[in-house]
Amino acid sequence: MAPNGKGPSPITEGPQCQARVDPLAALRTPDEPPWDVYLTGTVFLDIIFTGLDSAPVRGTESWARGMGSSPGGVANMATALARLGLRTSLAATFGDDHYGEYCWDALEQGEGIDLSPSRTVPGWHSPVTVSMAYEGERTMVSHGHEPPPEEPAPDCPPRARAAVASLTPGRRAPWIAQAAAHGTRVFGDVGWDDTGAWDLAGLADLEHCEAFLPNAEEAMRYTGTDCPRAAAHALTEHVPLAVVTLGAEGAYAVDRRTGESAEVPAIDVEAMDPTGAGDVFVAGFVTGTLAGWPLADRLAFAGLTAALSVQEFGGSLSAPGWSEIAAWWRRVQSVEGQDPAALRRYAFLDRLIPEEVARPWPLRRAVPTIGFRPA
């Protein structure tokens, strides 16, 4: 069923002939923006090692039981959004090396992401991150050069329903204000503050955001609180909607405009690689918000998509599609002894998942060697 319950969600044909659900089908109009979500940032080539028994020890050699390569950085978010059926446009800089060509092809041809605002820079090599996953955590080593001075983000970003912006302490990104002024709903993400200031006033572009989605540690440091739930309430003095991820405890959200709050526990899964799980969570929450779902459903959906992603290698190519969401939902309902209350928490999926996507399609996955051609 469509989100408004009036009928089945339309199925469209995407790249590689994959059937895709359009979660915004009931909301589309002839004069709507051409894109559902716009974002900009740096694309990395991610090389991920998993199955390590412990952190690498100085002076020794460690062997990983698994390895994968895939586009990373902002590509994690872009791919997660596209796989959930949102029309996604990305502005990024790509090198003209093999890594850059691979990442461009994986995003444009493999995922159907619009790269018209992006550019390829001759002689600039692609940034690379090596991620090592062990004991539920990860350690990363990155290498790259500063891109040429021209920003990949256009002076005037394309019209879009929403944008995901990575906020940088002490620095404004002009495109964020421009997008917000044209009616784009901005969802703010943030990374670790290396300056140690943790000053919300330094996140100047937060004033243009509809929602802010930090993790628990970031939220508490920015608000000077010792409880992530209290931090979420404190953040609503600066942004209408605060969503705080709680790791293994799930997520908590507060909407200042409605006075509503919601908390949803995490889904317990055996994690293979946590790379990109936070980006997938944001993508799931953005999808539910644009579709107009209740706050608790948005949190549950975001947590589900993140949980499904950590069971695969890599960041971008571990993001689930609707077929995998459908397969999970039908599988958990068939397991005896499930907590009825827990099943009711995800019952909203019944009206979203048509029968046509019950069979999983072969999504592109991270592979050890990117030089091999697909069969």
XYZ file of C-alpha atoms in Angstrom, residues 54-281:
228
model
C 41.693 -7.938 17.356
C 43.196 -4.581 16.534
C 46.425 -4.762 14.509
C 49.441 -5.025 16.813
C 52.571 -3.000 16.144
C 55.324 -5.039 14.518
C 53.066 -7.938 13.559
C 51.072 -9.036 10.505
C 47.323 -9.546 10.783
C 45.178 -11.549 8.383
C 41.549 -10.621 7.736
C 38.968 -13.271 6.913
C 37.049 -10.888 4.647
C 37.696 -7.909 2.396
C 35.633 -5.620 0.211
C 36.011 -2.467 -1.893
C 33.291 0.080 -2.622
C 32.627 3.812 -3.011
C 32.704 5.529 0.387
C 32.445 8.935 2.004
C 29.364 10.799 0.809
C 28.667 7.851 -1.523
C 27.413 5.901 1.504
C 24.548 8.317 2.025
C 23.800 8.800 -1.663
C 23.563 5.070 -2.325
C 21.403 4.420 0.731
C 18.943 7.112 -0.382
C 18.818 5.833 -3.958
C 18.249 2.227 -2.878
C 15.246 3.350 -0.842
C 13.715 4.795 -4.005
C 14.531 8.490 -3.619
C 15.642 10.488 -6.659
C 19.134 11.457 -5.543
C 21.524 14.082 -6.932
C 25.175 14.248 -5.839
C 27.813 16.949 -6.343
C 31.309 15.539 -5.796
C 34.807 15.645 -7.238
C 36.188 12.477 -8.841
C 39.731 11.673 -9.878
C 40.432 10.465 -13.408
C 42.235 7.355 -12.098
C 40.795 3.840 -12.069
C 39.410 4.336 -8.565
C 37.510 7.449 -9.655
C 36.130 5.749 -12.752
C 34.986 2.781 -10.671
C 33.238 5.002 -8.107
C 31.541 7.101 -10.816
C 30.277 3.997 -12.619
C 29.094 2.331 -9.410
C 27.072 5.397 -8.431
C 25.709 6.538 -11.800
C 25.218 3.273 -13.662
C 24.854 0.912 -10.724
C 22.623 3.014 -8.465
C 20.987 5.563 -10.764
C 22.358 8.569 -8.857
C 22.410 11.874 -10.754
C 26.017 13.059 -11.075
C 25.377 16.031 -13.367
C 26.586 18.476 -10.642
C 29.766 16.393 -10.180
C 33.052 16.705 -12.070
C 36.150 14.716 -12.923
C 39.499 16.441 -12.301
C 42.403 15.335 -14.525
C 45.523 14.340 -12.619
C 43.844 14.286 -9.203
C 43.886 10.888 -7.553
C 40.932 9.583 -5.619
C 40.978 9.679 -1.811
C 41.255 6.215 -0.242
C 40.206 4.913 3.177
C 41.237 1.554 4.611
C 38.796 0.435 7.300
C 39.478 -2.448 9.696
C 36.451 -3.882 11.508
C 36.863 -5.875 14.713
C 35.035 -6.371 18.021
C 32.078 -4.364 16.753
C 34.234 -1.298 16.118
C 36.410 -0.043 13.286
C 39.708 1.721 12.762
C 40.354 3.765 9.640
C 43.383 5.081 7.790
C 42.776 7.590 4.987
C 44.907 9.233 2.315
C 44.119 11.973 -0.158
C 45.104 15.351 -1.543
C 43.128 18.571 -1.392
C 40.933 18.871 -4.503
C 41.335 21.902 -6.762
C 39.937 25.105 -5.231
C 36.655 25.067 -7.148
C 33.958 23.654 -4.922
C 32.006 20.702 -6.377
C 28.806 22.207 -4.989
C 27.242 24.550 -7.577
C 26.619 28.194 -6.694
C 22.906 27.465 -6.830
C 22.053 23.882 -5.813
C 19.361 22.082 -7.827
C 15.774 22.129 -6.583
C 15.134 19.238 -4.254
C 12.652 18.243 -1.590
C 15.475 17.705 0.886
C 19.222 17.968 1.317
C 21.596 16.207 3.686
C 24.339 18.548 4.884
C 27.478 17.662 6.811
C 27.954 20.588 9.188
C 31.502 21.796 9.832
C 32.357 23.672 13.062
C 33.402 27.250 12.418
C 32.550 27.249 8.723
C 29.455 27.988 6.676
C 28.602 26.276 3.394
C 26.745 28.880 1.282
C 24.752 26.269 -0.609
C 22.902 25.248 2.589
C 21.329 28.680 3.075
C 20.533 28.867 -0.649
C 18.821 25.489 -0.606
C 16.795 26.317 2.504
C 15.721 29.655 0.989
C 14.223 27.763 -1.955
C 12.178 25.458 0.287
C 14.548 22.506 0.539
C 14.278 20.705 3.884
C 17.815 20.413 5.265
C 18.868 17.488 7.457
C 22.089 18.223 9.310
C 24.698 15.579 10.042
C 27.953 16.180 11.917
C 31.281 14.501 12.594
C 33.652 14.542 15.539
C 34.800 18.052 16.527
C 38.588 17.816 16.314
C 38.916 21.327 17.765
C 37.462 20.140 21.076
C 35.288 23.262 21.322
C 31.920 21.507 20.951
C 30.226 24.872 20.515
C 26.776 24.810 18.917
C 27.251 28.434 17.901
C 30.096 27.205 15.703
C 27.607 25.121 13.691
C 26.301 28.251 11.998
C 24.347 26.404 9.304
C 22.270 24.625 11.945
C 19.898 27.589 11.752
C 18.895 26.450 8.253
C 18.248 22.829 9.260
C 14.904 21.181 9.900
C 16.534 18.250 11.671
C 19.862 17.499 13.364
C 21.053 13.893 13.717
C 24.148 13.494 15.953
C 25.120 10.389 17.886
C 24.777 10.279 21.666
C 28.342 11.344 22.451
C 28.227 14.267 20.020
C 24.822 15.392 21.310
C 25.939 15.369 24.947
C 29.165 17.225 24.222
C 27.402 19.918 22.199
C 24.774 20.468 24.916
C 26.893 19.909 28.022
C 24.481 17.263 29.301
C 25.190 13.811 30.715
C 22.147 12.072 29.196
C 21.505 11.669 25.451
C 17.757 12.090 25.904
C 18.252 15.335 27.780
C 20.655 16.367 25.025
C 17.965 15.781 22.399
C 15.548 18.070 24.244
C 18.267 20.712 24.630
C 19.023 20.587 20.902
C 15.431 21.511 20.051
C 16.219 25.021 21.274
C 18.377 25.302 18.135
C 16.637 23.066 15.567
C 13.006 21.926 15.212
C 13.735 18.191 15.203
C 16.539 16.446 17.092
C 17.367 12.781 16.509
C 20.031 11.173 18.686
C 21.353 7.700 17.886
C 22.040 5.582 20.966
C 24.124 2.774 19.479
C 22.965 -0.604 20.770
C 20.063 1.101 22.588
C 18.444 2.419 19.409
C 17.492 6.060 18.863
C 15.564 8.889 20.509
C 13.905 11.873 18.817
C 12.111 15.044 19.866
C 10.005 17.278 17.597
C 9.693 20.801 19.020
C 6.899 21.725 16.617
C 4.521 19.012 17.801
C 5.917 18.364 21.281
C 6.214 14.700 20.321
C 9.070 12.428 21.369
C 9.785 8.825 20.408
C 12.274 6.116 21.264
C 12.811 2.858 19.389
C 15.207 0.084 20.499
C 17.874 -1.237 18.163
C 17.494 -4.521 16.294
C 19.954 -7.126 17.546
C 21.978 -8.468 14.611
C 25.366 -10.055 14.115
C 27.389 -7.205 12.669
C 29.974 -7.948 9.999
C 31.001 -4.358 9.241
C 29.606 -1.142 10.799
C 31.001 1.095 8.016
C 28.331 3.521 6.815
C 25.615 2.397 9.242
C 25.108 5.972 10.471
C 24.645 7.194 6.894
C 22.081 4.463 6.217
C 20.212 5.466 9.392
